[in-house]
Amino acid sequence: MKNPILIYLALASTVLYSCRQDNGKNPEKPIATNCYMAVDGRDTAKMELQSFSKGRVSGNLVVNYYKKDNNHGEFEGAFKGDTLFVIYSFKIGKNSIGYKNPLAFLKKDDKLVMGIGKMEGVLGRIYFRKDVPIDFAQGRFIYAPLNCKKELK
């Protein structure tokens, strides 16, 4: 008799637990949305950055290279102090192959300065090497704030 009671209890708790889950139907809403644009010669980049609680961010990034295929994709990450670390999932041009790379941005005044770092692959994933600092002085793109409604829509 004890076994059926345990089974019913387990089923009931599973049902109650699954009812409390939102299963992605009610995602967290961003607390802020900021847009940025960077220009380096004839190359441009536009970013939409959504901020969530606890420093978590997500967004979109499009890099338009002069006479080359564009990069376009999404990123997710978080701020650690004044540095934003994200994983950028993107495609190049009309290619259907997807890529993932880490990116780092230093928040300086109201701008985001993209850094350059040494990378390594571990188990099929690319990471910044921990023993080599990210160089923010040599980055090509400095993202300045932009009006989201006007420029990105």
mmCIF file with all atom_site columns, C-alpha atoms in Angstrom:
data_model
loop_
_atom_site.group_PDB
_atom_site.id
_atom_site.type_symbol
_atom_site.label_atom_id
_atom_site.label_alt_id
_atom_site.label_comp_id
_atom_site.label_asym_id
_atom_site.label_entity_id
_atom_site.label_seq_id
_atom_site.pdbx_PDB_ins_code
_atom_site.Cartn_x
_atom_site.Cartn_y
_atom_site.Cartn_z
_atom_site.occupancy
_atom_site.B_iso_or_equiv
_atom_site.pdbx_formal_charge
_atom_site.auth_seq_id
_atom_site.auth_comp_id
_atom_site.auth_asym_id
_atom_site.auth_atom_id
_atom_site.pdbx_PDB_model_num
ATOM 1   C CA . MET A 1 1   ? 0.000  0.000  0.000   1.00 0.00 ? 1   MET A CA 1
ATOM 2   C CA . LYS A 1 2   ? 2.862  2.403  0.626   1.00 0.00 ? 2   LYS A CA 1
ATOM 3   C CA . ASN A 1 3   ? 4.148  2.110  -2.943  1.00 0.00 ? 3   ASN A CA 1
ATOM 4   C CA . PRO A 1 4   ? 0.949  3.415  -4.639  1.00 0.00 ? 4   PRO A CA 1
ATOM 5   C CA . ILE A 1 5   ? 0.879  6.376  -2.273  1.00 0.00 ? 5   ILE A CA 1
ATOM 6   C CA . LEU A 1 6   ? 4.497  7.230  -3.131  1.00 0.00 ? 6   LEU A CA 1
ATOM 7   C CA . ILE A 1 7   ? 3.760  6.906  -6.835  1.00 0.00 ? 7   ILE A CA 1
ATOM 8   C CA . TYR A 1 8   ? 0.719  9.235  -6.574  1.00 0.00 ? 8   TYR A CA 1
ATOM 9   C CA . LEU A 1 9   ? 2.716  11.703 -4.521  1.00 0.00 ? 9   LEU A CA 1
ATOM 10  C CA . ALA A 1 10  ? 5.520  11.698 -7.101  1.00 0.00 ? 10  ALA A CA 1
ATOM 11  C CA . LEU A 1 11  ? 3.051  12.190 -9.970  1.00 0.00 ? 11  LEU A CA 1
ATOM 12  C CA . ALA A 1 12  ? 1.231  14.986 -8.176  1.00 0.00 ? 12  ALA A CA 1
ATOM 13  C CA . SER A 1 13  ? 4.452  16.830 -7.374  1.00 0.00 ? 13  SER A CA 1
ATOM 14  C CA . THR A 1 14  ? 5.616  16.457 -10.984 1.00 0.00 ? 14  THR A CA 1
ATOM 15  C CA . VAL A 1 15  ? 2.329  17.888 -12.293 1.00 0.00 ? 15  VAL A CA 1
ATOM 16  C CA . LEU A 1 16  ? 2.438  20.770 -9.820  1.00 0.00 ? 16  LEU A CA 1
ATOM 17  C CA . TYR A 1 17  ? 6.057  21.530 -10.684 1.00 0.00 ? 17  TYR A CA 1
ATOM 18  C CA . SER A 1 18  ? 5.408  21.521 -14.441 1.00 0.00 ? 18  SER A CA 1
ATOM 19  C CA . CYS A 1 19  ? 2.393  23.816 -13.997 1.00 0.00 ? 19  CYS A CA 1
ATOM 20  C CA . ARG A 1 20  ? 4.611  26.388 -12.290 1.00 0.00 ? 20  ARG A CA 1
ATOM 21  C CA . GLN A 1 21  ? 7.089  26.432 -15.174 1.00 0.00 ? 21  GLN A CA 1
ATOM 22  C CA . ASP A 1 22  ? 6.561  28.950 -17.973 1.00 0.00 ? 22  ASP A CA 1
ATOM 23  C CA . ASN A 1 23  ? 8.272  26.778 -20.633 1.00 0.00 ? 23  ASN A CA 1
ATOM 24  C CA . GLY A 1 24  ? 9.474  29.890 -22.442 1.00 0.00 ? 24  GLY A CA 1
ATOM 25  C CA . LYS A 1 25  ? 5.950  31.199 -22.961 1.00 0.00 ? 25  LYS A CA 1
ATOM 26  C CA . ASN A 1 26  ? 6.461  34.078 -20.537 1.00 0.00 ? 26  ASN A CA 1
ATOM 27  C CA . PRO A 1 27  ? 10.098 35.143 -21.011 1.00 0.00 ? 27  PRO A CA 1
ATOM 28  C CA . GLU A 1 28  ? 11.715 37.767 -18.837 1.00 0.00 ? 28  GLU A CA 1
ATOM 29  C CA . LYS A 1 29  ? 11.203 41.268 -20.178 1.00 0.00 ? 29  LYS A CA 1
ATOM 30  C CA . PRO A 1 30  ? 14.270 43.495 -20.652 1.00 0.00 ? 30  PRO A CA 1
ATOM 31  C CA . ILE A 1 31  ? 14.771 46.326 -18.194 1.00 0.00 ? 31  ILE A CA 1
ATOM 32  C CA . ALA A 1 32  ? 16.452 48.457 -20.891 1.00 0.00 ? 32  ALA A CA 1
ATOM 33  C CA . THR A 1 33  ? 17.163 48.430 -24.623 1.00 0.00 ? 33  THR A CA 1
ATOM 34  C CA . ASN A 1 34  ? 20.100 50.394 -26.016 1.00 0.00 ? 34  ASN A CA 1
ATOM 35  C CA . CYS A 1 35  ? 21.358 50.693 -29.558 1.00 0.00 ? 35  CYS A CA 1
ATOM 36  C CA . TYR A 1 36  ? 24.868 51.412 -30.789 1.00 0.00 ? 36  TYR A CA 1
ATOM 37  C CA . MET A 1 37  ? 26.698 52.039 -34.037 1.00 0.00 ? 37  MET A CA 1
ATOM 38  C CA . ALA A 1 38  ? 30.386 51.761 -34.855 1.00 0.00 ? 38  ALA A CA 1
ATOM 39  C CA . VAL A 1 39  ? 32.254 52.960 -37.932 1.00 0.00 ? 39  VAL A CA 1
ATOM 40  C CA . ASP A 1 40  ? 35.741 51.997 -39.049 1.00 0.00 ? 40  ASP A CA 1
ATOM 41  C CA . GLY A 1 41  ? 36.578 53.383 -42.489 1.00 0.00 ? 41  GLY A CA 1
ATOM 42  C CA . ARG A 1 42  ? 33.897 51.994 -44.794 1.00 0.00 ? 42  ARG A CA 1
ATOM 43  C CA . ASP A 1 43  ? 32.927 49.211 -42.387 1.00 0.00 ? 43  ASP A CA 1
ATOM 44  C CA . THR A 1 44  ? 29.979 49.742 -40.053 1.00 0.00 ? 44  THR A CA 1
ATOM 45  C CA . ALA A 1 45  ? 28.345 47.782 -37.263 1.00 0.00 ? 45  ALA A CA 1
ATOM 46  C CA . LYS A 1 46  ? 24.995 48.157 -35.508 1.00 0.00 ? 46  LYS A CA 1
ATOM 47  C CA . MET A 1 47  ? 24.032 46.598 -32.208 1.00 0.00 ? 47  MET A CA 1
ATOM 48  C CA . GLU A 1 48  ? 20.797 46.337 -30.256 1.00 0.00 ? 48  GLU A CA 1
ATOM 49  C CA . LEU A 1 49  ? 21.475 45.445 -26.627 1.00 0.00 ? 49  LEU A CA 1
ATOM 50  C CA . GLN A 1 50  ? 18.749 44.331 -24.233 1.00 0.00 ? 50  GLN A CA 1
ATOM 51  C CA . SER A 1 51  ? 19.629 44.370 -20.536 1.00 0.00 ? 51  SER A CA 1
ATOM 52  C CA . PHE A 1 52  ? 18.015 42.045 -18.014 1.00 0.00 ? 52  PHE A CA 1
ATOM 53  C CA . SER A 1 53  ? 18.318 41.648 -14.271 1.00 0.00 ? 53  SER A CA 1
ATOM 54  C CA . LYS A 1 54  ? 21.629 40.606 -12.702 1.00 0.00 ? 54  LYS A CA 1
ATOM 55  C CA . GLY A 1 55  ? 23.710 42.031 -15.585 1.00 0.00 ? 55  GLY A CA 1
ATOM 56  C CA . ARG A 1 56  ? 22.525 39.517 -18.181 1.00 0.00 ? 56  ARG A CA 1
ATOM 57  C CA . VAL A 1 57  ? 22.193 40.803 -21.761 1.00 0.00 ? 57  VAL A CA 1
ATOM 58  C CA . SER A 1 58  ? 21.122 39.630 -25.187 1.00 0.00 ? 58  SER A CA 1
ATOM 59  C CA . GLY A 1 59  ? 20.899 41.332 -28.516 1.00 0.00 ? 59  GLY A CA 1
ATOM 60  C CA . ASN A 1 60  ? 21.545 41.539 -32.226 1.00 0.00 ? 60  ASN A CA 1
ATOM 61  C CA . LEU A 1 61  ? 24.690 42.531 -34.066 1.00 0.00 ? 61  LEU A CA 1
ATOM 62  C CA . VAL A 1 62  ? 25.178 43.255 -37.771 1.00 0.00 ? 62  VAL A CA 1
ATOM 63  C CA . VAL A 1 63  ? 28.624 44.033 -39.158 1.00 0.00 ? 63  VAL A CA 1
ATOM 64  C CA . ASN A 1 64  ? 28.686 45.438 -42.709 1.00 0.00 ? 64  ASN A CA 1
ATOM 65  C CA . TYR A 1 65  ? 32.103 45.092 -44.300 1.00 0.00 ? 65  TYR A CA 1
ATOM 66  C CA . TYR A 1 66  ? 32.920 47.088 -47.416 1.00 0.00 ? 66  TYR A CA 1
ATOM 67  C CA . LYS A 1 67  ? 33.102 44.719 -50.425 1.00 0.00 ? 67  LYS A CA 1
ATOM 68  C CA . LYS A 1 68  ? 32.818 41.639 -48.173 1.00 0.00 ? 68  LYS A CA 1
ATOM 69  C CA . ASP A 1 69  ? 30.005 39.499 -46.831 1.00 0.00 ? 69  ASP A CA 1
ATOM 70  C CA . ASN A 1 70  ? 28.257 40.837 -43.737 1.00 0.00 ? 70  ASN A CA 1
ATOM 71  C CA . ASN A 1 71  ? 28.112 39.140 -40.333 1.00 0.00 ? 71  ASN A CA 1
ATOM 72  C CA . HIS A 1 72  ? 24.688 39.044 -38.730 1.00 0.00 ? 72  HIS A CA 1
ATOM 73  C CA . GLY A 1 73  ? 23.480 37.283 -35.647 1.00 0.00 ? 73  GLY A CA 1
ATOM 74  C CA . GLU A 1 74  ? 22.541 37.283 -32.000 1.00 0.00 ? 74  GLU A CA 1
ATOM 75  C CA . PHE A 1 75  ? 24.483 37.313 -28.772 1.00 0.00 ? 75  PHE A CA 1
ATOM 76  C CA . GLU A 1 76  ? 23.995 36.494 -25.115 1.00 0.00 ? 76  GLU A CA 1
ATOM 77  C CA . GLY A 1 77  ? 26.190 37.235 -22.165 1.00 0.00 ? 77  GLY A CA 1
ATOM 78  C CA . ALA A 1 78  ? 26.688 39.327 -19.065 1.00 0.00 ? 78  ALA A CA 1
ATOM 79  C CA . PHE A 1 79  ? 28.583 42.250 -17.625 1.00 0.00 ? 79  PHE A CA 1
ATOM 80  C CA . LYS A 1 80  ? 31.461 41.477 -15.306 1.00 0.00 ? 80  LYS A CA 1
ATOM 81  C CA . GLY A 1 81  ? 32.309 44.850 -13.822 1.00 0.00 ? 81  GLY A CA 1
ATOM 82  C CA . ASP A 1 82  ? 32.708 47.290 -16.719 1.00 0.00 ? 82  ASP A CA 1
ATOM 83  C CA . THR A 1 83  ? 33.314 44.560 -19.301 1.00 0.00 ? 83  THR A CA 1
ATOM 84  C CA . LEU A 1 84  ? 30.616 42.850 -21.340 1.00 0.00 ? 84  LEU A CA 1
ATOM 85  C CA . PHE A 1 85  ? 31.361 39.255 -22.347 1.00 0.00 ? 85  PHE A CA 1
ATOM 86  C CA . VAL A 1 86  ? 29.059 37.629 -24.911 1.00 0.00 ? 86  VAL A CA 1
ATOM 87  C CA . ILE A 1 87  ? 28.857 34.633 -27.202 1.00 0.00 ? 87  ILE A CA 1
ATOM 88  C CA . TYR A 1 88  ? 28.003 35.835 -30.703 1.00 0.00 ? 88  TYR A CA 1
ATOM 89  C CA . SER A 1 89  ? 26.085 33.303 -32.846 1.00 0.00 ? 89  SER A CA 1
ATOM 90  C CA . PHE A 1 90  ? 26.244 34.519 -36.425 1.00 0.00 ? 90  PHE A CA 1
ATOM 91  C CA . LYS A 1 91  ? 26.175 33.746 -40.110 1.00 0.00 ? 91  LYS A CA 1
ATOM 92  C CA . ILE A 1 92  ? 28.303 35.249 -42.863 1.00 0.00 ? 92  ILE A CA 1
ATOM 93  C CA . GLY A 1 93  ? 26.466 36.593 -45.881 1.00 0.00 ? 93  GLY A CA 1
ATOM 94  C CA . LYS A 1 94  ? 23.795 34.239 -47.194 1.00 0.00 ? 94  LYS A CA 1
ATOM 95  C CA . ASN A 1 95  ? 25.701 31.210 -45.957 1.00 0.00 ? 95  ASN A CA 1
ATOM 96  C CA . SER A 1 96  ? 23.549 28.831 -43.902 1.00 0.00 ? 96  SER A CA 1
ATOM 97  C CA . ILE A 1 97  ? 26.486 27.720 -41.737 1.00 0.00 ? 97  ILE A CA 1
ATOM 98  C CA . GLY A 1 98  ? 26.397 29.201 -38.264 1.00 0.00 ? 98  GLY A CA 1
ATOM 99  C CA . TYR A 1 99  ? 29.416 30.218 -36.187 1.00 0.00 ? 99  TYR A CA 1
ATOM 100 C CA . LYS A 1 100 ? 29.937 31.105 -32.524 1.00 0.00 ? 100 LYS A CA 1
ATOM 101 C CA . ASN A 1 101 ? 32.651 33.366 -31.194 1.00 0.00 ? 101 ASN A CA 1
ATOM 102 C CA . PRO A 1 102 ? 33.210 35.157 -27.921 1.00 0.00 ? 102 PRO A CA 1
ATOM 103 C CA . LEU A 1 103 ? 33.242 38.960 -27.963 1.00 0.00 ? 103 LEU A CA 1
ATOM 104 C CA . ALA A 1 104 ? 34.261 41.412 -25.254 1.00 0.00 ? 104 ALA A CA 1
ATOM 105 C CA . PHE A 1 105 ? 33.322 45.081 -24.913 1.00 0.00 ? 105 PHE A CA 1
ATOM 106 C CA . LEU A 1 106 ? 34.686 47.565 -22.421 1.00 0.00 ? 106 LEU A CA 1
ATOM 107 C CA . LYS A 1 107 ? 32.085 50.103 -21.281 1.00 0.00 ? 107 LYS A CA 1
ATOM 108 C CA . LYS A 1 108 ? 33.838 53.462 -21.322 1.00 0.00 ? 108 LYS A CA 1
ATOM 109 C CA . ASP A 1 109 ? 31.718 56.551 -20.722 1.00 0.00 ? 109 ASP A CA 1
ATOM 110 C CA . ASP A 1 110 ? 28.587 55.795 -22.757 1.00 0.00 ? 110 ASP A CA 1
ATOM 111 C CA . LYS A 1 111 ? 30.431 53.779 -25.445 1.00 0.00 ? 111 LYS A CA 1
ATOM 112 C CA . LEU A 1 112 ? 31.314 50.115 -25.890 1.00 0.00 ? 112 LEU A CA 1
ATOM 113 C CA . VAL A 1 113 ? 34.870 49.438 -27.077 1.00 0.00 ? 113 VAL A CA 1
ATOM 114 C CA . MET A 1 114 ? 35.280 46.049 -28.744 1.00 0.00 ? 114 MET A CA 1
ATOM 115 C CA . GLY A 1 115 ? 38.370 44.189 -27.601 1.00 0.00 ? 115 GLY A CA 1
ATOM 116 C CA . ILE A 1 116 ? 40.743 41.826 -29.342 1.00 0.00 ? 116 ILE A CA 1
ATOM 117 C CA . GLY A 1 117 ? 41.927 38.720 -27.568 1.00 0.00 ? 117 GLY A CA 1
ATOM 118 C CA . LYS A 1 118 ? 43.748 35.478 -28.227 1.00 0.00 ? 118 LYS A CA 1
ATOM 119 C CA . MET A 1 119 ? 41.335 32.611 -28.644 1.00 0.00 ? 119 MET A CA 1
ATOM 120 C CA . GLU A 1 120 ? 41.536 28.872 -28.258 1.00 0.00 ? 120 GLU A CA 1
ATOM 121 C CA . GLY A 1 121 ? 39.208 26.007 -28.969 1.00 0.00 ? 121 GLY A CA 1
ATOM 122 C CA . VAL A 1 122 ? 38.209 23.519 -26.310 1.00 0.00 ? 122 VAL A CA 1
ATOM 123 C CA . LEU A 1 123 ? 35.795 20.683 -27.077 1.00 0.00 ? 123 LEU A CA 1
ATOM 124 C CA . GLY A 1 124 ? 34.554 22.392 -30.226 1.00 0.00 ? 124 GLY A CA 1
ATOM 125 C CA . ARG A 1 125 ? 33.969 25.757 -28.577 1.00 0.00 ? 125 ARG A CA 1
ATOM 126 C CA . ILE A 1 126 ? 36.018 28.948 -28.921 1.00 0.00 ? 126 ILE A CA 1
ATOM 127 C CA . TYR A 1 127 ? 37.069 30.886 -25.789 1.00 0.00 ? 127 TYR A CA 1
ATOM 128 C CA . PHE A 1 128 ? 39.289 33.817 -24.935 1.00 0.00 ? 128 PHE A CA 1
ATOM 129 C CA . ARG A 1 129 ? 42.562 32.542 -23.527 1.00 0.00 ? 129 ARG A CA 1
ATOM 130 C CA . LYS A 1 130 ? 42.654 33.285 -19.825 1.00 0.00 ? 130 LYS A CA 1
ATOM 131 C CA . ASP A 1 131 ? 46.429 33.804 -19.753 1.00 0.00 ? 131 ASP A CA 1
ATOM 132 C CA . VAL A 1 132 ? 46.382 36.627 -22.354 1.00 0.00 ? 132 VAL A CA 1
ATOM 133 C CA . PRO A 1 133 ? 44.581 39.894 -21.515 1.00 0.00 ? 133 PRO A CA 1
ATOM 134 C CA . ILE A 1 134 ? 42.021 41.272 -23.947 1.00 0.00 ? 134 ILE A CA 1
ATOM 135 C CA . ASP A 1 135 ? 43.358 44.373 -25.704 1.00 0.00 ? 135 ASP A CA 1
ATOM 136 C CA . PHE A 1 136 ? 40.761 47.125 -25.864 1.00 0.00 ? 136 PHE A CA 1
ATOM 137 C CA . ALA A 1 137 ? 43.184 49.740 -27.238 1.00 0.00 ? 137 ALA A CA 1
ATOM 138 C CA . GLN A 1 138 ? 43.613 47.880 -30.563 1.00 0.00 ? 138 GLN A CA 1
ATOM 139 C CA . GLY A 1 139 ? 39.919 47.192 -31.240 1.00 0.00 ? 139 GLY A CA 1
ATOM 140 C CA . ARG A 1 140 ? 38.504 48.365 -34.565 1.00 0.00 ? 140 ARG A CA 1
ATOM 141 C CA . PHE A 1 141 ? 34.999 49.175 -33.491 1.00 0.00 ? 141 PHE A CA 1
ATOM 142 C CA . ILE A 1 142 ? 33.935 51.709 -30.864 1.00 0.00 ? 142 ILE A CA 1
ATOM 143 C CA . TYR A 1 143 ? 30.164 51.569 -30.481 1.00 0.00 ? 143 TYR A CA 1
ATOM 144 C CA . ALA A 1 144 ? 28.500 54.928 -29.804 1.00 0.00 ? 144 ALA A CA 1
ATOM 145 C CA . PRO A 1 145 ? 24.895 55.216 -28.572 1.00 0.00 ? 145 PRO A CA 1
ATOM 146 C CA . LEU A 1 146 ? 22.211 55.479 -31.212 1.00 0.00 ? 146 LEU A CA 1
ATOM 147 C CA . ASN A 1 147 ? 18.466 56.129 -31.158 1.00 0.00 ? 147 ASN A CA 1
ATOM 148 C CA . CYS A 1 148 ? 16.930 52.652 -31.525 1.00 0.00 ? 148 CYS A CA 1
ATOM 149 C CA . LYS A 1 149 ? 13.601 53.713 -32.989 1.00 0.00 ? 149 LYS A CA 1
ATOM 150 C CA . LYS A 1 150 ? 15.117 55.966 -35.627 1.00 0.00 ? 150 LYS A CA 1
ATOM 151 C CA . GLU A 1 151 ? 18.115 54.014 -36.895 1.00 0.00 ? 151 GLU A CA 1
ATOM 152 C CA . LEU A 1 152 ? 17.522 50.268 -36.429 1.00 0.00 ? 152 LEU A CA 1
ATOM 153 C CA . LYS A 1 153 ? 13.930 49.775 -37.505 1.00 0.00 ? 153 LYS A CA 1
#
